[in-house]
JSON list of C-alpha atoms in Angstrom, two decimals:
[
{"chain": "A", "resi": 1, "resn": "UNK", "atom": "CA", "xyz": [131.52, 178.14, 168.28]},
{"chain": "A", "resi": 2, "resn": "UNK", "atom": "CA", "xyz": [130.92, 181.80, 167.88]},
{"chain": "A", "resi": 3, "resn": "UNK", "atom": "CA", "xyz": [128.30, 183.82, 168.92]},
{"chain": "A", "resi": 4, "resn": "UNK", "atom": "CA", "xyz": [127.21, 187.32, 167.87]},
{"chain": "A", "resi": 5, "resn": "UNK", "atom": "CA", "xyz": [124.47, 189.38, 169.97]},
{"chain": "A", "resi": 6, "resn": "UNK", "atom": "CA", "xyz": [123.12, 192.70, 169.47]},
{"chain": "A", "resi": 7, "resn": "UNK", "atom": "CA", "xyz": [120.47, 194.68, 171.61]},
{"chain": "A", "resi": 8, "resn": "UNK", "atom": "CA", "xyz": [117.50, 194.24, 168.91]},
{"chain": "A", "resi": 9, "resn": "UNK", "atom": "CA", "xyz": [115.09, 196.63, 171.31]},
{"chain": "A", "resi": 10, "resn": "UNK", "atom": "CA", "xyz": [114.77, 197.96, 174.52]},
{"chain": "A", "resi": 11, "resn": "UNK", "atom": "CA", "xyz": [111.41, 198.93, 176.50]},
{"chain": "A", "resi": 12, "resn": "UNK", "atom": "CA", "xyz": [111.03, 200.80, 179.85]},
{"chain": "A", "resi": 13, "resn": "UNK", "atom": "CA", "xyz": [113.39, 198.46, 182.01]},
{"chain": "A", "resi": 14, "resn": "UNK", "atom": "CA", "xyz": [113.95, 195.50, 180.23]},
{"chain": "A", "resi": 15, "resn": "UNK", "atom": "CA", "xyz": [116.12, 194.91, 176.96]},
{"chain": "A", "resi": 16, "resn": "UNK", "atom": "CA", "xyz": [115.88, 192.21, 174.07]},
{"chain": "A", "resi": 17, "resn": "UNK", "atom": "CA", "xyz": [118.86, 190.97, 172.86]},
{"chain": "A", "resi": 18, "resn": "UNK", "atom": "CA", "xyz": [119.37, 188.96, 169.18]},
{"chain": "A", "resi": 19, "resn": "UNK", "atom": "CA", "xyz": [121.66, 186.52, 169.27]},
{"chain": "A", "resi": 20, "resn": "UNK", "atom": "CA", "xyz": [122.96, 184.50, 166.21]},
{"chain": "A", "resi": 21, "resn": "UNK", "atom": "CA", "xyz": [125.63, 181.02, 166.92]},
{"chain": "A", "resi": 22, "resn": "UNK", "atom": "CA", "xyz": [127.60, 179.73, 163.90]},
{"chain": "A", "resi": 23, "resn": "UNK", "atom": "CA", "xyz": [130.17, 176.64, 164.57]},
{"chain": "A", "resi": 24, "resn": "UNK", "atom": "CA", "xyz": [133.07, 176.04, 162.60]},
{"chain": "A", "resi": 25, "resn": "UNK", "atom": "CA", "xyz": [133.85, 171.96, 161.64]},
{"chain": "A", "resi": 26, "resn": "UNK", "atom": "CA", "xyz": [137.62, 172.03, 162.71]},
{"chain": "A", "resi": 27, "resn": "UNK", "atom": "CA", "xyz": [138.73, 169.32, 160.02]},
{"chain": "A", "resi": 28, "resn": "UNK", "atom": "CA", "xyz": [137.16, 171.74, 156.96]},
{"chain": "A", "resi": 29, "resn": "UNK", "atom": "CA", "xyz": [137.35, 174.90, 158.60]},
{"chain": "A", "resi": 30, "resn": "UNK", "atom": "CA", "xyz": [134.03, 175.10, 157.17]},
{"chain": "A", "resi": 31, "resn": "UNK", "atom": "CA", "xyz": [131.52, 177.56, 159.16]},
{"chain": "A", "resi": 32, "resn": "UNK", "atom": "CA", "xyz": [127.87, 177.10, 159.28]},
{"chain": "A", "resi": 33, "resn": "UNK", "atom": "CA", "xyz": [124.94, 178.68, 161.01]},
{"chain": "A", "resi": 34, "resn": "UNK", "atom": "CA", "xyz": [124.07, 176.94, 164.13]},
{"chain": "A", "resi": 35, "resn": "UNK", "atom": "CA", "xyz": [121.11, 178.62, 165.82]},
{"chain": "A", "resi": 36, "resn": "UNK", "atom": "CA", "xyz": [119.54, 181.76, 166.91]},
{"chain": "A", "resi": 37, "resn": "UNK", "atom": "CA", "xyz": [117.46, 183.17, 169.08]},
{"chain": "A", "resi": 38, "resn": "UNK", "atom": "CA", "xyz": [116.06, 185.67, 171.38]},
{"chain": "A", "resi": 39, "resn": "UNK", "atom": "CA", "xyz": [116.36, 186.21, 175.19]},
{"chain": "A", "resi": 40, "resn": "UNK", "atom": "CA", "xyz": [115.33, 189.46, 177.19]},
{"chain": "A", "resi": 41, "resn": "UNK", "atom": "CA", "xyz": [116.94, 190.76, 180.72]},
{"chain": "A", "resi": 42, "resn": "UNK", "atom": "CA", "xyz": [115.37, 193.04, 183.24]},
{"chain": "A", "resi": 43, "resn": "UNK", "atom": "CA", "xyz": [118.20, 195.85, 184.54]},
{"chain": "A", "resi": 44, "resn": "UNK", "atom": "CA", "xyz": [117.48, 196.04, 188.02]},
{"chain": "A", "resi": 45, "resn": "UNK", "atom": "CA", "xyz": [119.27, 198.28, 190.49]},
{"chain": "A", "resi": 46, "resn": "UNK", "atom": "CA", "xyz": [121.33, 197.47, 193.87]},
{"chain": "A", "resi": 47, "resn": "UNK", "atom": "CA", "xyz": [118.04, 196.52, 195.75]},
{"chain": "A", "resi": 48, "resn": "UNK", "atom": "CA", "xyz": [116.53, 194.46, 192.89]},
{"chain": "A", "resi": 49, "resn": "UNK", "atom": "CA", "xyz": [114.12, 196.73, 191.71]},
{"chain": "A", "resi": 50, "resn": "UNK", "atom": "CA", "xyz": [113.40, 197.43, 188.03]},
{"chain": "A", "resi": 51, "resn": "UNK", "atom": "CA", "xyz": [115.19, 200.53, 186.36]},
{"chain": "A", "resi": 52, "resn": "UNK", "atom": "CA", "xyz": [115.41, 202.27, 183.29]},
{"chain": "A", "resi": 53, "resn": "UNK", "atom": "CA", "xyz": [117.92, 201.35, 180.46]},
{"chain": "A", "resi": 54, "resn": "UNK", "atom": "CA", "xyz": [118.90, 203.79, 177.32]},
{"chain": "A", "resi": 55, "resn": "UNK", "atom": "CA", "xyz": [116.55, 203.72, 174.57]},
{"chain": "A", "resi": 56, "resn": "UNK", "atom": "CA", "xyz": [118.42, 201.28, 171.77]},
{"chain": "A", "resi": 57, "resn": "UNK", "atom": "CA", "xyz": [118.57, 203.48, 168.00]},
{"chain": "A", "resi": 58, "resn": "UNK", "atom": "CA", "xyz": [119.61, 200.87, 165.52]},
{"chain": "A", "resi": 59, "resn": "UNK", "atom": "CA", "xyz": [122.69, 201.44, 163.33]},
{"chain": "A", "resi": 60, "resn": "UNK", "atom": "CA", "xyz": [121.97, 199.47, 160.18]},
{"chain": "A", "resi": 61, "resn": "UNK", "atom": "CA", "xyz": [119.47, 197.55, 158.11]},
{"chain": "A", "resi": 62, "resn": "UNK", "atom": "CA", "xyz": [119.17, 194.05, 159.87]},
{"chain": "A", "resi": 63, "resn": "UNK", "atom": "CA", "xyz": [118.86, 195.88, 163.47]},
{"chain": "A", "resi": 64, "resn": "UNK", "atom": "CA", "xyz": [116.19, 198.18, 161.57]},
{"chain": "A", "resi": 65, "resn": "UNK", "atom": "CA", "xyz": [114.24, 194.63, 160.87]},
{"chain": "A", "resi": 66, "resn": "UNK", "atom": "CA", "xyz": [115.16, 193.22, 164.50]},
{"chain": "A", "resi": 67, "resn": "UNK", "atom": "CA", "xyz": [113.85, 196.34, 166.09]},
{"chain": "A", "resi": 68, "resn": "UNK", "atom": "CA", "xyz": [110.60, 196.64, 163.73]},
{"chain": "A", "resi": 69, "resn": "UNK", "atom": "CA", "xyz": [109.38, 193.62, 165.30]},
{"chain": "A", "resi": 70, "resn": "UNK", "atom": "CA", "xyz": [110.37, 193.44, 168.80]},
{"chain": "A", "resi": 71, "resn": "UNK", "atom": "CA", "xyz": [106.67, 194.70, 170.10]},
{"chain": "A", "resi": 72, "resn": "UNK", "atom": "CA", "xyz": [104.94, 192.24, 168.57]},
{"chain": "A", "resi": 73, "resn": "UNK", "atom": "CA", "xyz": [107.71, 189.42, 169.93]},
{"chain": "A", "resi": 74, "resn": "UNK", "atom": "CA", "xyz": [107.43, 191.19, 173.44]},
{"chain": "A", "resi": 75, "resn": "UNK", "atom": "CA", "xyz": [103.06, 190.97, 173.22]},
{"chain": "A", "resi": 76, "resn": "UNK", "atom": "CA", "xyz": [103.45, 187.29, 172.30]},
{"chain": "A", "resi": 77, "resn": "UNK", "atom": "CA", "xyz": [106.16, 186.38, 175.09]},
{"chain": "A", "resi": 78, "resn": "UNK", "atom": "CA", "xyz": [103.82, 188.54, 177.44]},
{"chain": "A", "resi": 79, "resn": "UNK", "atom": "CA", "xyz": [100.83, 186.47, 176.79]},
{"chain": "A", "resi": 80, "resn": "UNK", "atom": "CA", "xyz": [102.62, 183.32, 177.13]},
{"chain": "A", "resi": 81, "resn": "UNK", "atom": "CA", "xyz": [103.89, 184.14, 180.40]},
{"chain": "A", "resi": 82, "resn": "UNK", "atom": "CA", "xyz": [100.22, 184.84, 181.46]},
{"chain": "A", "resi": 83, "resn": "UNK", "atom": "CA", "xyz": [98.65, 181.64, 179.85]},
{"chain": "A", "resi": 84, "resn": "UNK", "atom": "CA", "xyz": [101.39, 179.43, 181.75]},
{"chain": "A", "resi": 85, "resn": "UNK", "atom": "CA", "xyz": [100.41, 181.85, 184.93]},
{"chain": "A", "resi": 86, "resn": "UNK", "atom": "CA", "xyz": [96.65, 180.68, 184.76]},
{"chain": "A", "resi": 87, "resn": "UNK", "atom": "CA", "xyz": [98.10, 177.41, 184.48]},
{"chain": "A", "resi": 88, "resn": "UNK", "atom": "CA", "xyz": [99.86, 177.22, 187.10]},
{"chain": "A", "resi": 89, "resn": "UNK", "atom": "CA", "xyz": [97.04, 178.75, 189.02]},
{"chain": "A", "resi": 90, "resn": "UNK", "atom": "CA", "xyz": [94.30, 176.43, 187.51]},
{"chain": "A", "resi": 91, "resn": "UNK", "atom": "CA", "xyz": [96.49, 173.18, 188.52]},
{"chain": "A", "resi": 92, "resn": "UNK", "atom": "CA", "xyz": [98.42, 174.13, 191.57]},
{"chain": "A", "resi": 93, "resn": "UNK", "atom": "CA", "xyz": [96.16, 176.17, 193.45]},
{"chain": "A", "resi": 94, "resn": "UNK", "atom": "CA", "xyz": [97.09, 175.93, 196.96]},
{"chain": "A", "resi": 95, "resn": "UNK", "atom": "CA", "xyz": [100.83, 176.24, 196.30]},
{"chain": "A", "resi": 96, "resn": "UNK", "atom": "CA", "xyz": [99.58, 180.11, 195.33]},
{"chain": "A", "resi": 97, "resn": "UNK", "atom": "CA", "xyz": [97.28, 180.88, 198.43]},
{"chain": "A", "resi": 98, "resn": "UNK", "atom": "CA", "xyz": [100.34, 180.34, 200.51]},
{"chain": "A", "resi": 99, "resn": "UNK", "atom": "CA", "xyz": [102.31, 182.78, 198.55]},
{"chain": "A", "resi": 100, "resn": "UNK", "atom": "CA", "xyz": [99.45, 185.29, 199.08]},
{"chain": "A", "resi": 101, "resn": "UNK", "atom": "CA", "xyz": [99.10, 185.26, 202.25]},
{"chain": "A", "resi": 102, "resn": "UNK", "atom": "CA", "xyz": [102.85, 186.37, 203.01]}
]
């Protein structure tokens, strides 16, 4: 199994990162494209706390196409994250008034 990342985009503290899995059948040696997929981190500093990264520039073509459409993947990850939120919220209710009043 190999897999092959690059930094598609970053944003103010958080960075989206491509990354691309191909297997290899060991009787053939034949290789073949496994999965992909994208997964974002959050650089935080010694006491946890959000901080900037470098701004990504991408080298070639493919990053070019990554990078053009990182926003639009960060709005729709965004928006899930607040629909499952309100969900939460709607269903578990008093597992959240605990956690506010702390």
């Amino acid at each position: 199994v190999t897999v092959r990342s690059v930094v598609s985009c970053t944003f103010h503290s958080s960075l989206e990162v491509y990354c691309s899995v191909e297997a290899e059948n060991l009787m053939t040696g034949e290789r073949f494209f496994a999965n992909d997929g994208f997964f974002t981190m959050v650089a935080v500093d010694f006491e946890n706390s959000p901080t900037p990264v470098p701004r990504a520039i991408p080298d070639d073509e493919q990053e070019k196409e990554l990078f053009a459409g990182a926003e639009l993947r960060r709005k729709r990850r965004l928006g899930q994250r607040r629909e499952l939120i309100q969900k939460e919220l709607s269903a578990h209710p008093e597992e959240f008034e605990q956690v506010n009043n702390y």
